[in-house]
mmCIF file of C-alpha atoms in Angstrom:
data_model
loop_
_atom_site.group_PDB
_atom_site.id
_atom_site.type_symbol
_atom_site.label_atom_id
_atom_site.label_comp_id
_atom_site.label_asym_id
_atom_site.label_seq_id
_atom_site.Cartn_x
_atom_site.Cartn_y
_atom_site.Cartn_z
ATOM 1 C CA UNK A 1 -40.526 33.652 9.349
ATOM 2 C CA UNK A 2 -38.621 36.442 7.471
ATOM 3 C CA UNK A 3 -35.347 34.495 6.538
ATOM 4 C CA UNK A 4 -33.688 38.023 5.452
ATOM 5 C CA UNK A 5 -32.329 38.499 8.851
ATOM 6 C CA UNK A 6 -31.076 35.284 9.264
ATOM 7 C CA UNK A 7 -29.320 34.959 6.294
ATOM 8 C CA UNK A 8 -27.522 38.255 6.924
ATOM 9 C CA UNK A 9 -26.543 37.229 10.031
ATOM 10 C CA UNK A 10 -25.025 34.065 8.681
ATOM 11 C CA UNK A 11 -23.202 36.001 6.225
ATOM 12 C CA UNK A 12 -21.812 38.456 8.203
ATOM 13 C CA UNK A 13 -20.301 35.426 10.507
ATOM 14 C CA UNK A 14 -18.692 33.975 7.364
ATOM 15 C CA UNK A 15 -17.726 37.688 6.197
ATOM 16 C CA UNK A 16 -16.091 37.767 9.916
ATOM 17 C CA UNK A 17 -13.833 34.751 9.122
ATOM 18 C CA UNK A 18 -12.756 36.244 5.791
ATOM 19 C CA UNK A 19 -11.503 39.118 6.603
ATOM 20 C CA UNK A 20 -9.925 38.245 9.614
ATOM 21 C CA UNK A 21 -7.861 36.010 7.548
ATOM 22 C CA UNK A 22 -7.208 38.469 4.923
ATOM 23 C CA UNK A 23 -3.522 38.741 4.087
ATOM 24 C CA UNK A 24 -2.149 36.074 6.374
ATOM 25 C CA UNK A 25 -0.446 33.258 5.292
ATOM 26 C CA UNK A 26 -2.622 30.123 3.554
ATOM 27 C CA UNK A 27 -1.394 27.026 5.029
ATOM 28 C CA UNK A 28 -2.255 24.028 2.816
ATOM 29 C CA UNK A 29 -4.910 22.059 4.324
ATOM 30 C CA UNK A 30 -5.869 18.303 3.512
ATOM 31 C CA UNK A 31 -9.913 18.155 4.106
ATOM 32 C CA UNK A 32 -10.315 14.463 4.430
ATOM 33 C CA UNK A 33 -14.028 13.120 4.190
ATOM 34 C CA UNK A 34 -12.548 9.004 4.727
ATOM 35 C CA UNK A 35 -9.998 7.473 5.997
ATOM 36 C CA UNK A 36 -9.880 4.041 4.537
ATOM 37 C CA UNK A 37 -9.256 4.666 2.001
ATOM 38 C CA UNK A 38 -8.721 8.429 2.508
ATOM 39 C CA UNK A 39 -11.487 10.534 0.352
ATOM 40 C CA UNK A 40 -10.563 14.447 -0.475
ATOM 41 C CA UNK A 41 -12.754 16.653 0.715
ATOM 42 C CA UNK A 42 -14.998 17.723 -1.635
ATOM 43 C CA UNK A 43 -18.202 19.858 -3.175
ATOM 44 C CA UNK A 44 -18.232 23.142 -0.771
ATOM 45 C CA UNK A 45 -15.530 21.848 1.481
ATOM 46 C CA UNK A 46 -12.476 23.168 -0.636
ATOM 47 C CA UNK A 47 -14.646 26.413 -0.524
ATOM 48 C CA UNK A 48 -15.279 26.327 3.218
ATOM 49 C CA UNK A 49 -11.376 26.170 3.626
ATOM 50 C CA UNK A 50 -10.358 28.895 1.124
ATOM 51 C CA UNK A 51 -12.926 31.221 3.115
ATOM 52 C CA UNK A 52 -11.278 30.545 6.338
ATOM 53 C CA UNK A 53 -7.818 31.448 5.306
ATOM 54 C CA UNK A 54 -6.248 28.440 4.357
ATOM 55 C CA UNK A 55 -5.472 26.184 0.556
ATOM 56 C CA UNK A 56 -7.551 23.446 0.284
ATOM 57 C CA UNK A 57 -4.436 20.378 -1.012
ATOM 58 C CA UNK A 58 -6.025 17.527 -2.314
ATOM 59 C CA UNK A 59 -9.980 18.811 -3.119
ATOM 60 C CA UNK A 60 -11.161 21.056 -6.025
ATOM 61 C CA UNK A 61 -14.548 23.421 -5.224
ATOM 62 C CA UNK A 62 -17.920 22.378 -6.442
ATOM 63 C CA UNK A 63 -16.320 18.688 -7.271
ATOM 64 C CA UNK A 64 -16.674 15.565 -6.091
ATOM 65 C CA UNK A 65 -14.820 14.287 -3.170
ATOM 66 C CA UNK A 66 -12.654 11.592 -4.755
ATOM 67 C CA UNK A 67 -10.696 8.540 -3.763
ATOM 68 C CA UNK A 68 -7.165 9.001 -2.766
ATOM 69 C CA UNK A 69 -3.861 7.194 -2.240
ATOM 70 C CA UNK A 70 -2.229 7.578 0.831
ATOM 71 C CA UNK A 71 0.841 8.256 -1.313
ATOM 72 C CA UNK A 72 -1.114 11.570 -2.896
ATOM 73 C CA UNK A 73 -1.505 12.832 0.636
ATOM 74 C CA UNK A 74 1.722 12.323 1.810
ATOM 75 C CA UNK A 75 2.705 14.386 -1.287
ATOM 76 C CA UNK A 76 0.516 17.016 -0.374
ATOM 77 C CA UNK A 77 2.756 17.928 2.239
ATOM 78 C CA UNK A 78 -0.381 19.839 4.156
ATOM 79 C CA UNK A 79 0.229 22.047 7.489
ATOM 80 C CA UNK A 80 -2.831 20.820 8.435
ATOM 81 C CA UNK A 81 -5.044 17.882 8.354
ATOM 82 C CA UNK A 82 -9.208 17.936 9.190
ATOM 83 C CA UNK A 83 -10.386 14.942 9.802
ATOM 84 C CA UNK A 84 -13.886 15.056 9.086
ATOM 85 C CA UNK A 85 -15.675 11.792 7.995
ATOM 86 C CA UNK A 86 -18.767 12.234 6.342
ATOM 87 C CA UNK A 87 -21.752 10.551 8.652
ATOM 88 C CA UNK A 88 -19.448 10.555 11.802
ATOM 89 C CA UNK A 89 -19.467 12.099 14.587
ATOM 90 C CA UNK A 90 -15.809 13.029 16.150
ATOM 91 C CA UNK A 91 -15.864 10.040 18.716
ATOM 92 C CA UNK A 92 -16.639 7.830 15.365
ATOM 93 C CA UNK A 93 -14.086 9.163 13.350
ATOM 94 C CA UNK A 94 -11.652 8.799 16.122
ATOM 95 C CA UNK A 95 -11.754 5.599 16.103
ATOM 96 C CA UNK A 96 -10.309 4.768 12.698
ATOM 97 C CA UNK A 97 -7.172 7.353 12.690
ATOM 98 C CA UNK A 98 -5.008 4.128 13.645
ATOM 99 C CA UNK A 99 -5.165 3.792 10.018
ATOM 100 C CA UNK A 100 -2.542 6.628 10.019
ATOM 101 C CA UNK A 101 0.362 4.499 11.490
ATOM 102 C CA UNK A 102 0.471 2.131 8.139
ATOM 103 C CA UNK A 103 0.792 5.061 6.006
ATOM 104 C CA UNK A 104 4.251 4.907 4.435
ATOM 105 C CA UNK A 105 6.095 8.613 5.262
ATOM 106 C CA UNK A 106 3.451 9.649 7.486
ATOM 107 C CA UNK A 107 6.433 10.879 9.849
ATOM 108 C CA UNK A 108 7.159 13.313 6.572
ATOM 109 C CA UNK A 109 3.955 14.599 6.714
ATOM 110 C CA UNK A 110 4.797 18.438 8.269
ATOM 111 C CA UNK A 111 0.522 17.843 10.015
ATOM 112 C CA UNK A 112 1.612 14.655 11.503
ATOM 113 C CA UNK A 113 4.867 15.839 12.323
ATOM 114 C CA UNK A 114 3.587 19.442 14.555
ATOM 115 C CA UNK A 115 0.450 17.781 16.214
ATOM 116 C CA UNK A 116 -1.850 19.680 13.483
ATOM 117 C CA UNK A 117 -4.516 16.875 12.839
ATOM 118 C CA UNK A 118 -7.603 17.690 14.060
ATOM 119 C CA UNK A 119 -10.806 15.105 14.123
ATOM 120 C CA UNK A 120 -14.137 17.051 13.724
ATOM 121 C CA UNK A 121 -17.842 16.238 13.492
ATOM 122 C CA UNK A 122 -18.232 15.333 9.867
ATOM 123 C CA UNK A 123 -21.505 14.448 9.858
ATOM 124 C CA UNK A 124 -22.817 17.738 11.641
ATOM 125 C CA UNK A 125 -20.509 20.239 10.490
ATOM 126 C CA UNK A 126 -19.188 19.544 6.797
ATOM 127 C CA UNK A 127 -21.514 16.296 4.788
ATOM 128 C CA UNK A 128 -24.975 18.774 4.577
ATOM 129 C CA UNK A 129 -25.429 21.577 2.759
ATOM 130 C CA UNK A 130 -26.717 24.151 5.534
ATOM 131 C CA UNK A 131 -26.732 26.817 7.933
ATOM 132 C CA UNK A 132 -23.919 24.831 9.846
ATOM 133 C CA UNK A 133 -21.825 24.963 7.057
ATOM 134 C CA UNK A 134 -21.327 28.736 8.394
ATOM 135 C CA UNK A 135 -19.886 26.806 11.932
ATOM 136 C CA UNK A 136 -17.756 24.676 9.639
ATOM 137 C CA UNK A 137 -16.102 27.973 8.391
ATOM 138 C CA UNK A 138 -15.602 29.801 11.370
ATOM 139 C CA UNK A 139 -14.558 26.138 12.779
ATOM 140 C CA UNK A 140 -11.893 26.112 10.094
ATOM 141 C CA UNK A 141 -10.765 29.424 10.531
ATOM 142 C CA UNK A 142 -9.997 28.664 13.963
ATOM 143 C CA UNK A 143 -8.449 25.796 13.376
ATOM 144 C CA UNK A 144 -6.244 27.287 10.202
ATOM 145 C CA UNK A 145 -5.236 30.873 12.135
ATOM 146 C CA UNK A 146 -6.236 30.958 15.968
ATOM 147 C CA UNK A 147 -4.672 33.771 16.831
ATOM 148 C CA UNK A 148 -7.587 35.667 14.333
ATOM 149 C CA UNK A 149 -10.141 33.106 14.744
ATOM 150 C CA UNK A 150 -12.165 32.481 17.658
ATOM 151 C CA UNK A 151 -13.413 28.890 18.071
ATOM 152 C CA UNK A 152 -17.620 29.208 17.020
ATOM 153 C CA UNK A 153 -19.474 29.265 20.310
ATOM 154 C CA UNK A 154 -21.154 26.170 21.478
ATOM 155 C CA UNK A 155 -18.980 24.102 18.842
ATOM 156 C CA UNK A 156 -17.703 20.140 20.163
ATOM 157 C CA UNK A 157 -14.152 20.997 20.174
ATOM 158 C CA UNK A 158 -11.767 19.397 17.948
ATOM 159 C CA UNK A 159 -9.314 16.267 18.735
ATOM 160 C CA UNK A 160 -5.834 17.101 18.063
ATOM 161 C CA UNK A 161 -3.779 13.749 17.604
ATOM 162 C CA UNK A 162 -0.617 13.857 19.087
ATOM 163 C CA UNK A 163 2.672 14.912 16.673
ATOM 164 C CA UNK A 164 4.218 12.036 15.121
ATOM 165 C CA UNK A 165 8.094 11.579 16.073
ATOM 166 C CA UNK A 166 9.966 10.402 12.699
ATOM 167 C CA UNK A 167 12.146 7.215 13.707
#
């Protein structure tokens, strides 16, 4: 199989992404790879998210994810929070976000606040390094800009958890 072709085709996806994002606004985006205790997102995740329009928070490119406090993302103040735990699946990962309700100033949190955290496949979209790693990106750029960004054909759609009323 001549791979030329498909690698060009996965480019120009990615390429797609990036400059429809081009010279909007870059929320800041928490990538989070574990909930409990919460993991940054890490390796070619931070990447992934710069591509698709948005500044990666708590994770640094080509390094390790790395434990967090829940303190360090509540200082983070991200726009947006991906949920995507490495080896789950979105119904998987779903089921430990009640682990959000004990964080202290989660209600600060401007994500938690506007209804913008979104659960993902981990396991098949961000924790391998491979072609769907291009359906990660255009994933994120959907779920950073929308309005640019169509959501990738044939992708599990995201779970939004509902906005967070501050007491």
């Amino acid at each position: 199989v001549d791979a030329e072709p498909i690698v060009a085709a996965m480019e120009a996806r990615i390429e797609a992404v990036r400059s429809a994002v081009e010279g909007r606004p870059r929320p800041r985006v928490a990538l989070l790879e574990w909930l409990d205790p919460p993991f940054s997102g890490g390796h070619w995740n931070p990447e992934l998210v710069q591509l698709a329009g948005g500044t990666e928070v708590l994770g640094r490119a080509g390094e390790a994810s790395r434990t967090l406090s829940w303190s360090e993302v509540v200082a983070s103040e991200p726009d947006l929070i991906v949920v995507a735990c490495c080896g789950f699946e979105t119904a998987r990962a779903l089921e430990d976000v009640g682990v959000f309700d004990d964080v202290d100033g989660w209600a600060s949190v401007p994500a938690a606040r506007e209804g913008r955290v979104a659960v993902v496949d981990g396991s098949g979209l961000f924790a391998r390094p491979g072609p769907r790693l291009v359906e990660a990106t255009e994933l994120l750029g959907h779920l950073i800009h929308p309005e640019v960004v169509p959501a990738p054909a044939g992708a599990e759609a995201p779970v939004w958890l509902p906005a967070v009323v501050p007491a």
